């Protein structure tokens, strides 16, 4: 008997919960339908439309039946120019994909009687497309049958542009205004793989400032050392050809990624950089001998068997050996090279 009572109690509880759920769902559905009906009945009234928004309605033949006045101005039209026109070819691109999208959206809205959110390209009078976040609702008649759709569009093209600008900003090392380490390596590896695929020239020059930075920071102050790092970064940026870039690695390394640049051209840039960087350091009241406490190395892609990691390893090996032996200047795997600036510390 107790078991029967317990079962009945559970069933009664489940029935109550089900009833509450159905009541809540019905209430939400009723509220949505009332909102749709209000929007359908007030053809000359639009929901809250903010500056820059675009609000319009189409019928079940996909012809424009209403455009909010300010929305028409945003698109470069007068209201009467759009009324009665098909949406395809005017506000939307004339393509089979657009037509299929409209049919599918109308059928879903008619069946489910709900709101859809998507992104759409809305055409202006001048042909320019605006990327817009769009809320689509069914327009219902008195028997709750869909007779059209309403579109409330918010321009997100500027937001997308700001997002790209933010992405670019996050890629920059704020201290030196060149690429940060993560962005540099990602971009350089991508370009290396492309060069390997199409057998194009690719080189790199690396300027290591560790010893001179430590010398200035300890002997003078960190402010002067930081200024030296910024000045050298500016010099490196100044020698970059179009479509090439530079970034900071391990705090004191400046890497120049040189697309479509041969090994010989990279060497010439290394020579130029050495002379100009030494001069810039001397201008910070550093004597010439100590101003030459920098290491510059260069390398290039060595055929299809080479890899990005192998190239980085070569560059790092040259720098590590030079720093360990305290031999400064231009370092590579080439034979001994003497530059026209008469540097004593050029190492093979």
mmCIF file of C-alpha atoms in Angstrom:
data_model
loop_
_atom_site.group_PDB
_atom_site.id
_atom_site.type_symbol
_atom_site.label_atom_id
_atom_site.label_comp_id
_atom_site.label_asym_id
_atom_site.label_seq_id
_atom_site.Cartn_x
_atom_site.Cartn_y
_atom_site.Cartn_z
ATOM 1 C CA UNK A 1 0.000 0.000 0.000
ATOM 2 C CA UNK A 2 2.836 2.351 0.885
ATOM 3 C CA UNK A 3 4.513 1.581 -2.438
ATOM 4 C CA UNK A 4 1.344 2.472 -4.349
ATOM 5 C CA UNK A 5 1.065 5.768 -2.475
ATOM 6 C CA UNK A 6 4.696 6.574 -3.201
ATOM 7 C CA UNK A 7 4.254 5.857 -6.924
ATOM 8 C CA UNK A 8 1.129 8.004 -7.060
ATOM 9 C CA UNK A 9 2.967 10.819 -5.292
ATOM 10 C CA UNK A 10 5.830 10.662 -7.831
ATOM 11 C CA UNK A 11 3.393 10.653 -10.747
ATOM 12 C CA UNK A 12 1.499 13.599 -9.255
ATOM 13 C CA UNK A 13 4.743 15.520 -8.826
ATOM 14 C CA UNK A 14 5.777 14.774 -12.402
ATOM 15 C CA UNK A 15 2.373 15.928 -13.641
ATOM 16 C CA UNK A 16 2.714 19.204 -11.748
ATOM 17 C CA UNK A 17 6.225 19.827 -13.161
ATOM 18 C CA UNK A 18 5.023 19.016 -16.678
ATOM 19 C CA UNK A 19 2.096 21.380 -16.299
ATOM 20 C CA UNK A 20 4.385 24.158 -15.072
ATOM 21 C CA UNK A 21 6.778 23.601 -17.979
ATOM 22 C CA UNK A 22 3.946 23.643 -20.534
ATOM 23 C CA UNK A 23 2.468 26.770 -18.949
ATOM 24 C CA UNK A 24 5.838 28.558 -19.108
ATOM 25 C CA UNK A 25 6.390 27.470 -22.718
ATOM 26 C CA UNK A 26 2.888 28.548 -23.696
ATOM 27 C CA UNK A 27 3.399 31.894 -21.997
ATOM 28 C CA UNK A 28 6.687 32.472 -23.851
ATOM 29 C CA UNK A 29 5.122 31.441 -27.158
ATOM 30 C CA UNK A 30 2.134 33.708 -26.560
ATOM 31 C CA UNK A 31 4.450 36.633 -25.782
ATOM 32 C CA UNK A 32 6.454 36.000 -28.958
ATOM 33 C CA UNK A 33 3.301 35.761 -31.070
ATOM 34 C CA UNK A 34 1.950 38.984 -29.568
ATOM 35 C CA UNK A 35 5.251 40.708 -30.395
ATOM 36 C CA UNK A 36 5.132 39.389 -33.971
ATOM 37 C CA UNK A 37 1.487 40.479 -34.356
ATOM 38 C CA UNK A 38 2.173 43.985 -33.059
ATOM 39 C CA UNK A 39 5.041 44.314 -35.537
ATOM 40 C CA UNK A 40 2.834 42.914 -38.319
ATOM 41 C CA UNK A 41 -0.149 45.158 -37.646
ATOM 42 C CA UNK A 42 1.781 48.396 -37.315
ATOM 43 C CA UNK A 43 3.201 48.524 -40.799
ATOM 44 C CA UNK A 44 4.262 52.136 -40.410
ATOM 45 C CA UNK A 45 5.864 51.619 -37.032
ATOM 46 C CA UNK A 46 9.254 50.031 -36.558
ATOM 47 C CA UNK A 47 10.794 48.535 -33.425
ATOM 48 C CA UNK A 48 13.538 50.518 -31.748
ATOM 49 C CA UNK A 49 15.858 51.442 -34.614
ATOM 50 C CA UNK A 50 19.123 53.118 -33.654
ATOM 51 C CA UNK A 51 21.204 55.412 -35.862
ATOM 52 C CA UNK A 52 22.827 53.382 -38.619
ATOM 53 C CA UNK A 53 20.363 50.484 -38.318
ATOM 54 C CA UNK A 54 18.379 49.262 -41.316
ATOM 55 C CA UNK A 55 14.784 48.061 -40.860
ATOM 56 C CA UNK A 56 12.551 46.791 -43.653
ATOM 57 C CA UNK A 57 9.872 44.195 -44.460
ATOM 58 C CA UNK A 58 9.193 41.897 -47.390
ATOM 59 C CA UNK A 59 6.111 39.898 -48.393
ATOM 60 C CA UNK A 60 5.886 36.199 -49.240
ATOM 61 C CA UNK A 61 6.976 36.968 -52.811
ATOM 62 C CA UNK A 62 10.130 38.585 -51.432
ATOM 63 C CA UNK A 63 9.148 42.100 -52.486
ATOM 64 C CA UNK A 64 9.883 45.070 -50.222
ATOM 65 C CA UNK A 65 6.678 46.343 -48.609
ATOM 66 C CA UNK A 66 8.070 48.687 -45.948
ATOM 67 C CA UNK A 67 11.345 50.560 -45.262
ATOM 68 C CA UNK A 68 11.930 52.770 -42.255
ATOM 69 C CA UNK A 69 12.741 56.277 -43.509
ATOM 70 C CA UNK A 70 16.160 56.705 -41.877
ATOM 71 C CA UNK A 71 17.068 53.169 -42.941
ATOM 72 C CA UNK A 72 16.446 54.101 -46.571
ATOM 73 C CA UNK A 73 18.778 57.095 -46.163
ATOM 74 C CA UNK A 74 21.506 54.854 -44.707
ATOM 75 C CA UNK A 75 21.279 52.785 -47.878
ATOM 76 C CA UNK A 76 21.255 55.839 -50.140
ATOM 77 C CA UNK A 77 17.606 55.568 -51.229
ATOM 78 C CA UNK A 78 14.362 57.436 -50.797
ATOM 79 C CA UNK A 79 11.705 55.189 -49.239
ATOM 80 C CA UNK A 80 9.460 55.213 -52.310
ATOM 81 C CA UNK A 81 12.337 53.994 -54.501
ATOM 82 C CA UNK A 82 12.392 50.665 -52.681
ATOM 83 C CA UNK A 83 8.720 49.904 -52.044
ATOM 84 C CA UNK A 84 7.461 47.222 -54.435
ATOM 85 C CA UNK A 85 10.910 46.184 -55.604
ATOM 86 C CA UNK A 86 12.186 42.617 -55.125
ATOM 87 C CA UNK A 87 14.732 42.372 -52.338
ATOM 88 C CA UNK A 88 16.970 40.205 -54.528
ATOM 89 C CA UNK A 89 19.023 42.415 -56.812
ATOM 90 C CA UNK A 90 18.318 45.531 -54.769
ATOM 91 C CA UNK A 91 19.165 45.082 -51.087
ATOM 92 C CA UNK A 92 20.571 41.566 -51.498
ATOM 93 C CA UNK A 93 22.901 40.081 -54.096
ATOM 94 C CA UNK A 94 21.145 38.533 -57.087
ATOM 95 C CA UNK A 95 22.322 34.935 -56.855
ATOM 96 C CA UNK A 96 20.886 31.447 -56.523
ATOM 97 C CA UNK A 97 22.411 31.200 -53.045
ATOM 98 C CA UNK A 98 20.536 34.314 -51.907
ATOM 99 C CA UNK A 99 17.247 33.012 -53.294
ATOM 100 C CA UNK A 100 17.702 29.647 -51.584
ATOM 101 C CA UNK A 101 18.551 31.414 -48.317
ATOM 102 C CA UNK A 102 15.354 33.498 -48.470
ATOM 103 C CA UNK A 103 13.152 30.483 -49.265
ATOM 104 C CA UNK A 104 14.653 28.402 -46.484
ATOM 105 C CA UNK A 105 14.439 31.265 -43.964
ATOM 106 C CA UNK A 106 10.812 32.011 -44.871
ATOM 107 C CA UNK A 107 9.820 28.338 -44.591
ATOM 108 C CA UNK A 108 11.532 27.948 -41.210
ATOM 109 C CA UNK A 109 10.058 31.199 -39.887
ATOM 110 C CA UNK A 110 6.582 30.184 -41.085
ATOM 111 C CA UNK A 111 6.854 26.749 -39.527
ATOM 112 C CA UNK A 112 8.541 27.608 -36.223
ATOM 113 C CA UNK A 113 7.241 31.191 -35.853
ATOM 114 C CA UNK A 114 10.448 32.272 -34.182
ATOM 115 C CA UNK A 115 13.271 34.800 -34.538
ATOM 116 C CA UNK A 116 16.449 34.066 -36.505
ATOM 117 C CA UNK A 117 19.786 35.847 -36.122
ATOM 118 C CA UNK A 118 22.409 35.793 -38.847
ATOM 119 C CA UNK A 119 24.969 37.936 -40.685
ATOM 120 C CA UNK A 120 24.098 39.367 -44.092
ATOM 121 C CA UNK A 121 25.599 41.626 -46.726
ATOM 122 C CA UNK A 122 23.137 44.468 -47.437
ATOM 123 C CA UNK A 123 23.685 46.430 -50.652
ATOM 124 C CA UNK A 124 23.721 50.217 -50.714
ATOM 125 C CA UNK A 125 22.592 52.320 -53.673
ATOM 126 C CA UNK A 126 26.258 52.826 -54.684
ATOM 127 C CA UNK A 127 26.873 49.069 -54.803
ATOM 128 C CA UNK A 128 28.876 48.933 -51.587
ATOM 129 C CA UNK A 129 28.069 45.964 -49.319
ATOM 130 C CA UNK A 130 27.549 46.467 -45.585
ATOM 131 C CA UNK A 131 28.183 43.502 -43.297
ATOM 132 C CA UNK A 132 25.219 43.482 -40.917
ATOM 133 C CA UNK A 133 24.042 41.466 -37.963
ATOM 134 C CA UNK A 134 20.427 40.746 -38.902
ATOM 135 C CA UNK A 135 17.411 39.759 -36.819
ATOM 136 C CA UNK A 136 14.730 38.137 -39.008
ATOM 137 C CA UNK A 137 11.140 37.678 -37.822
ATOM 138 C CA UNK A 138 8.035 36.286 -39.481
ATOM 139 C CA UNK A 139 5.184 38.707 -40.244
ATOM 140 C CA UNK A 140 1.919 36.984 -39.267
ATOM 141 C CA UNK A 141 -1.649 37.528 -40.449
ATOM 142 C CA UNK A 142 -4.818 37.243 -38.327
ATOM 143 C CA UNK A 143 -4.759 33.432 -38.427
ATOM 144 C CA UNK A 144 -1.074 33.336 -37.455
ATOM 145 C CA UNK A 145 0.120 32.381 -40.918
ATOM 146 C CA UNK A 146 3.401 33.925 -42.113
ATOM 147 C CA UNK A 147 2.866 36.483 -44.855
ATOM 148 C CA UNK A 148 6.354 37.960 -44.946
ATOM 149 C CA UNK A 149 9.541 38.684 -43.033
ATOM 150 C CA UNK A 150 10.926 41.698 -41.165
ATOM 151 C CA UNK A 151 14.644 42.498 -41.079
ATOM 152 C CA UNK A 152 16.382 44.571 -38.402
ATOM 153 C CA UNK A 153 20.029 44.998 -39.420
ATOM 154 C CA UNK A 154 22.914 46.428 -37.392
ATOM 155 C CA UNK A 155 26.106 47.433 -39.192
ATOM 156 C CA UNK A 156 29.024 45.372 -37.895
ATOM 157 C CA UNK A 157 31.459 46.124 -40.722
ATOM 158 C CA UNK A 158 33.094 48.820 -38.571
ATOM 159 C CA UNK A 159 33.224 46.437 -35.628
ATOM 160 C CA UNK A 160 34.890 43.860 -37.879
ATOM 161 C CA UNK A 161 37.395 46.504 -38.988
ATOM 162 C CA UNK A 162 38.107 47.445 -35.372
ATOM 163 C CA UNK A 163 38.619 43.766 -34.582
ATOM 164 C CA UNK A 164 41.225 43.531 -37.344
ATOM 165 C CA UNK A 165 42.909 46.695 -36.077
ATOM 166 C CA UNK A 166 42.970 45.248 -32.573
ATOM 167 C CA UNK A 167 44.481 42.045 -33.950
ATOM 168 C CA UNK A 168 47.178 44.074 -35.715
ATOM 169 C CA UNK A 169 47.797 46.066 -32.542
ATOM 170 C CA UNK A 170 48.175 42.876 -30.497
ATOM 171 C CA UNK A 171 50.772 41.622 -32.994
ATOM 172 C CA UNK A 172 53.080 44.582 -32.309
ATOM 173 C CA UNK A 173 55.716 44.671 -29.609
ATOM 174 C CA UNK A 174 54.676 47.916 -27.851
ATOM 175 C CA UNK A 175 58.230 48.620 -26.717
ATOM 176 C CA UNK A 176 59.891 48.683 -30.152
ATOM 177 C CA UNK A 177 56.960 49.013 -32.602
ATOM 178 C CA UNK A 178 58.036 45.871 -34.486
ATOM 179 C CA UNK A 179 56.339 42.475 -34.392
ATOM 180 C CA UNK A 180 56.271 40.533 -31.144
ATOM 181 C CA UNK A 181 57.930 37.123 -30.959
ATOM 182 C CA UNK A 182 54.801 35.016 -31.383
ATOM 183 C CA UNK A 183 53.555 36.901 -34.434
ATOM 184 C CA UNK A 184 56.990 37.047 -36.040
ATOM 185 C CA UNK A 185 57.591 33.299 -35.795
ATOM 186 C CA UNK A 186 54.115 32.445 -37.044
ATOM 187 C CA UNK A 187 54.387 34.752 -40.057
ATOM 188 C CA UNK A 188 57.997 33.834 -40.821
ATOM 189 C CA UNK A 189 57.290 30.095 -40.736
ATOM 190 C CA UNK A 190 54.318 30.616 -43.068
ATOM 191 C CA UNK A 191 56.482 32.574 -45.525
ATOM 192 C CA UNK A 192 59.275 29.998 -45.268
ATOM 193 C CA UNK A 193 56.871 27.202 -46.212
ATOM 194 C CA UNK A 194 55.577 29.238 -49.158
ATOM 195 C CA UNK A 195 59.145 29.902 -50.322
ATOM 196 C CA UNK A 196 59.890 26.181 -50.082
ATOM 197 C CA UNK A 197 56.772 25.312 -52.035
ATOM 198 C CA UNK A 198 57.443 27.762 -54.879
ATOM 199 C CA UNK A 199 61.259 27.645 -54.635
ATOM 200 C CA UNK A 200 61.648 31.352 -53.909
ATOM 201 C CA UNK A 201 64.456 33.246 -52.203
ATOM 202 C CA UNK A 202 64.073 33.830 -48.468
ATOM 203 C CA UNK A 203 66.695 35.192 -46.084
ATOM 204 C CA UNK A 204 66.978 36.502 -42.568
ATOM 205 C CA UNK A 205 69.261 38.892 -40.724
ATOM 206 C CA UNK A 206 69.419 38.783 -36.928
ATOM 207 C CA UNK A 207 70.864 41.545 -34.768
ATOM 208 C CA UNK A 208 71.797 40.410 -31.255
ATOM 209 C CA UNK A 209 72.191 43.272 -28.744
ATOM 210 C CA UNK A 210 72.457 41.284 -25.521
ATOM 211 C CA UNK A 211 76.003 42.218 -24.491
ATOM 212 C CA UNK A 212 75.771 45.892 -25.416
ATOM 213 C CA UNK A 213 72.361 46.136 -23.730
ATOM 214 C CA UNK A 214 73.738 44.624 -20.499
ATOM 215 C CA UNK A 215 76.827 46.845 -20.696
ATOM 216 C CA UNK A 216 74.752 50.032 -21.002
ATOM 217 C CA UNK A 217 72.145 48.947 -18.414
ATOM 218 C CA UNK A 218 74.821 48.197 -15.805
ATOM 219 C CA UNK A 219 77.299 50.934 -16.692
ATOM 220 C CA UNK A 220 74.874 53.790 -17.359
ATOM 221 C CA UNK A 221 71.177 53.060 -16.755
ATOM 222 C CA UNK A 222 68.265 51.008 -18.047
ATOM 223 C CA UNK A 223 66.681 54.044 -19.669
ATOM 224 C CA UNK A 224 69.657 54.488 -21.998
ATOM 225 C CA UNK A 225 69.744 50.753 -22.735
ATOM 226 C CA UNK A 226 66.056 50.786 -23.648
ATOM 227 C CA UNK A 227 66.578 53.841 -25.844
ATOM 228 C CA UNK A 228 69.371 51.990 -27.652
ATOM 229 C CA UNK A 229 67.047 49.048 -28.303
ATOM 230 C CA UNK A 230 64.352 51.330 -29.715
ATOM 231 C CA UNK A 231 66.835 53.228 -31.892
ATOM 232 C CA UNK A 232 68.223 49.994 -33.351
ATOM 233 C CA UNK A 233 64.698 48.743 -34.055
ATOM 234 C CA UNK A 234 64.002 51.926 -36.015
ATOM 235 C CA UNK A 235 67.187 51.459 -38.042
ATOM 236 C CA UNK A 236 66.157 47.883 -38.858
ATOM 237 C CA UNK A 237 62.714 49.011 -39.965
ATOM 238 C CA UNK A 238 64.349 51.570 -42.232
ATOM 239 C CA UNK A 239 66.189 48.951 -44.314
ATOM 240 C CA UNK A 240 63.217 46.626 -44.865
ATOM 241 C CA UNK A 241 62.106 46.213 -48.494
ATOM 242 C CA UNK A 242 58.387 46.114 -49.296
ATOM 243 C CA UNK A 243 56.557 43.040 -47.967
ATOM 244 C CA UNK A 244 59.337 42.291 -45.452
ATOM 245 C CA UNK A 245 59.079 42.692 -41.682
ATOM 246 C CA UNK A 246 60.998 42.645 -38.416
ATOM 247 C CA UNK A 247 60.291 41.399 -34.915
ATOM 248 C CA UNK A 248 61.859 41.210 -31.459
ATOM 249 C CA UNK A 249 62.840 37.828 -30.024
ATOM 250 C CA UNK A 250 64.348 36.946 -26.643
ATOM 251 C CA UNK A 251 64.243 40.603 -25.570
ATOM 252 C CA UNK A 252 67.449 41.693 -27.359
ATOM 253 C CA UNK A 253 67.316 39.928 -30.758
ATOM 254 C CA UNK A 254 65.864 41.775 -33.749
ATOM 255 C CA UNK A 255 65.003 39.472 -36.636
ATOM 256 C CA UNK A 256 64.532 40.775 -40.167
ATOM 257 C CA UNK A 257 62.513 38.411 -42.372
ATOM 258 C CA UNK A 258 63.488 39.103 -45.971
ATOM 259 C CA UNK A 259 61.146 37.698 -48.616
ATOM 260 C CA UNK A 260 62.535 37.361 -52.175
ATOM 261 C CA UNK A 261 65.965 38.448 -50.904
ATOM 262 C CA UNK A 262 69.099 36.418 -51.705
ATOM 263 C CA UNK A 263 71.885 35.519 -49.294
ATOM 264 C CA UNK A 264 74.204 38.057 -50.947
ATOM 265 C CA UNK A 265 71.619 40.817 -50.532
ATOM 266 C CA UNK A 266 71.130 39.799 -46.890
ATOM 267 C CA UNK A 267 74.903 40.141 -46.355
ATOM 268 C CA UNK A 268 74.845 43.674 -47.765
ATOM 269 C CA UNK A 269 72.030 44.597 -45.384
ATOM 270 C CA UNK A 270 74.020 43.128 -42.490
ATOM 271 C CA UNK A 271 77.028 45.286 -43.412
ATOM 272 C CA UNK A 272 74.863 48.388 -43.677
ATOM 273 C CA UNK A 273 73.171 47.652 -40.365
ATOM 274 C CA UNK A 274 76.440 47.094 -38.517
ATOM 275 C CA UNK A 275 77.842 50.468 -39.481
ATOM 276 C CA UNK A 276 74.654 52.384 -38.753
ATOM 277 C CA UNK A 277 73.903 50.606 -35.482
ATOM 278 C CA UNK A 278 77.427 51.218 -34.166
ATOM 279 C CA UNK A 279 77.067 54.922 -35.047
ATOM 280 C CA UNK A 280 73.684 55.100 -33.277
ATOM 281 C CA UNK A 281 75.134 53.479 -30.147
ATOM 282 C CA UNK A 282 78.117 55.874 -30.137
ATOM 283 C CA UNK A 283 75.622 58.757 -30.151
ATOM 284 C CA UNK A 284 74.485 57.567 -26.715
ATOM 285 C CA UNK A 285 77.937 58.504 -25.341
ATOM 286 C CA UNK A 286 79.352 54.978 -25.746
ATOM 287 C CA UNK A 287 82.959 54.666 -26.930
ATOM 288 C CA UNK A 288 83.549 53.013 -30.298
ATOM 289 C CA UNK A 289 85.125 49.798 -28.948
ATOM 290 C CA UNK A 290 82.168 49.049 -26.710
ATOM 291 C CA UNK A 291 79.655 50.262 -29.294
ATOM 292 C CA UNK A 292 80.755 47.319 -31.482
ATOM 293 C CA UNK A 293 79.603 44.746 -28.892
ATOM 294 C CA UNK A 294 76.871 43.504 -31.215
ATOM 295 C CA UNK A 295 76.497 40.332 -33.250
ATOM 296 C CA UNK A 296 74.808 40.293 -36.645
ATOM 297 C CA UNK A 297 74.226 37.054 -38.507
ATOM 298 C CA UNK A 298 72.390 36.104 -41.656
ATOM 299 C CA UNK A 299 71.202 32.983 -43.428
ATOM 300 C CA UNK A 300 68.912 31.899 -46.210
ATOM 301 C CA UNK A 301 66.662 29.017 -47.225
ATOM 302 C CA UNK A 302 68.875 26.218 -48.535
ATOM 303 C CA UNK A 303 66.664 24.357 -50.996
ATOM 304 C CA UNK A 304 63.710 22.014 -50.564
ATOM 305 C CA UNK A 305 65.464 19.885 -47.919
ATOM 306 C CA UNK A 306 65.768 22.873 -45.577
ATOM 307 C CA UNK A 307 63.252 23.614 -42.823
ATOM 308 C CA UNK A 308 62.191 26.645 -40.831
ATOM 309 C CA UNK A 309 63.493 25.099 -37.589
ATOM 310 C CA UNK A 310 66.839 24.283 -39.219
ATOM 311 C CA UNK A 311 67.219 27.858 -40.421
ATOM 312 C CA UNK A 312 66.478 29.235 -36.948
ATOM 313 C CA UNK A 313 68.953 26.758 -35.462
ATOM 314 C CA UNK A 314 71.713 27.989 -37.777
ATOM 315 C CA UNK A 315 71.075 31.610 -36.831
ATOM 316 C CA UNK A 316 70.972 30.844 -33.104
ATOM 317 C CA UNK A 317 74.133 28.736 -33.323
ATOM 318 C CA UNK A 318 76.097 31.547 -34.953
ATOM 319 C CA UNK A 319 74.950 34.006 -32.290
ATOM 320 C CA UNK A 320 75.582 31.665 -29.349
ATOM 321 C CA UNK A 321 79.138 30.897 -30.452
ATOM 322 C CA UNK A 322 79.932 34.573 -31.033
ATOM 323 C CA UNK A 323 78.588 35.629 -27.629
ATOM 324 C CA UNK A 324 80.399 32.788 -25.891
ATOM 325 C CA UNK A 325 83.729 33.755 -27.475
ATOM 326 C CA UNK A 326 83.041 37.515 -27.146
ATOM 327 C CA UNK A 327 83.756 37.955 -30.838
ATOM 328 C CA UNK A 328 81.491 40.629 -32.244
ATOM 329 C CA UNK A 329 80.661 41.705 -35.762
ATOM 330 C CA UNK A 330 79.042 39.920 -38.709
ATOM 331 C CA UNK A 331 78.941 36.158 -38.269
ATOM 332 C CA UNK A 332 77.879 33.463 -40.735
ATOM 333 C CA UNK A 333 78.973 30.149 -42.222
ATOM 334 C CA UNK A 334 80.609 31.975 -45.159
ATOM 335 C CA UNK A 335 84.364 32.415 -45.542
ATOM 336 C CA UNK A 336 85.991 35.350 -43.751
ATOM 337 C CA UNK A 337 84.532 38.634 -44.941
ATOM 338 C CA UNK A 338 86.042 42.099 -44.558
ATOM 339 C CA UNK A 339 83.596 44.969 -44.802
ATOM 340 C CA UNK A 340 84.402 48.385 -46.279
ATOM 341 C CA UNK A 341 83.862 49.943 -42.849
ATOM 342 C CA UNK A 342 87.100 48.263 -41.700
ATOM 343 C CA UNK A 343 85.581 46.251 -38.849
ATOM 344 C CA UNK A 344 88.046 44.144 -36.912
ATOM 345 C CA UNK A 345 85.509 41.685 -35.582
ATOM 346 C CA UNK A 346 84.063 40.138 -38.732
ATOM 347 C CA UNK A 347 84.078 36.385 -38.137
ATOM 348 C CA UNK A 348 83.699 33.504 -40.581
#
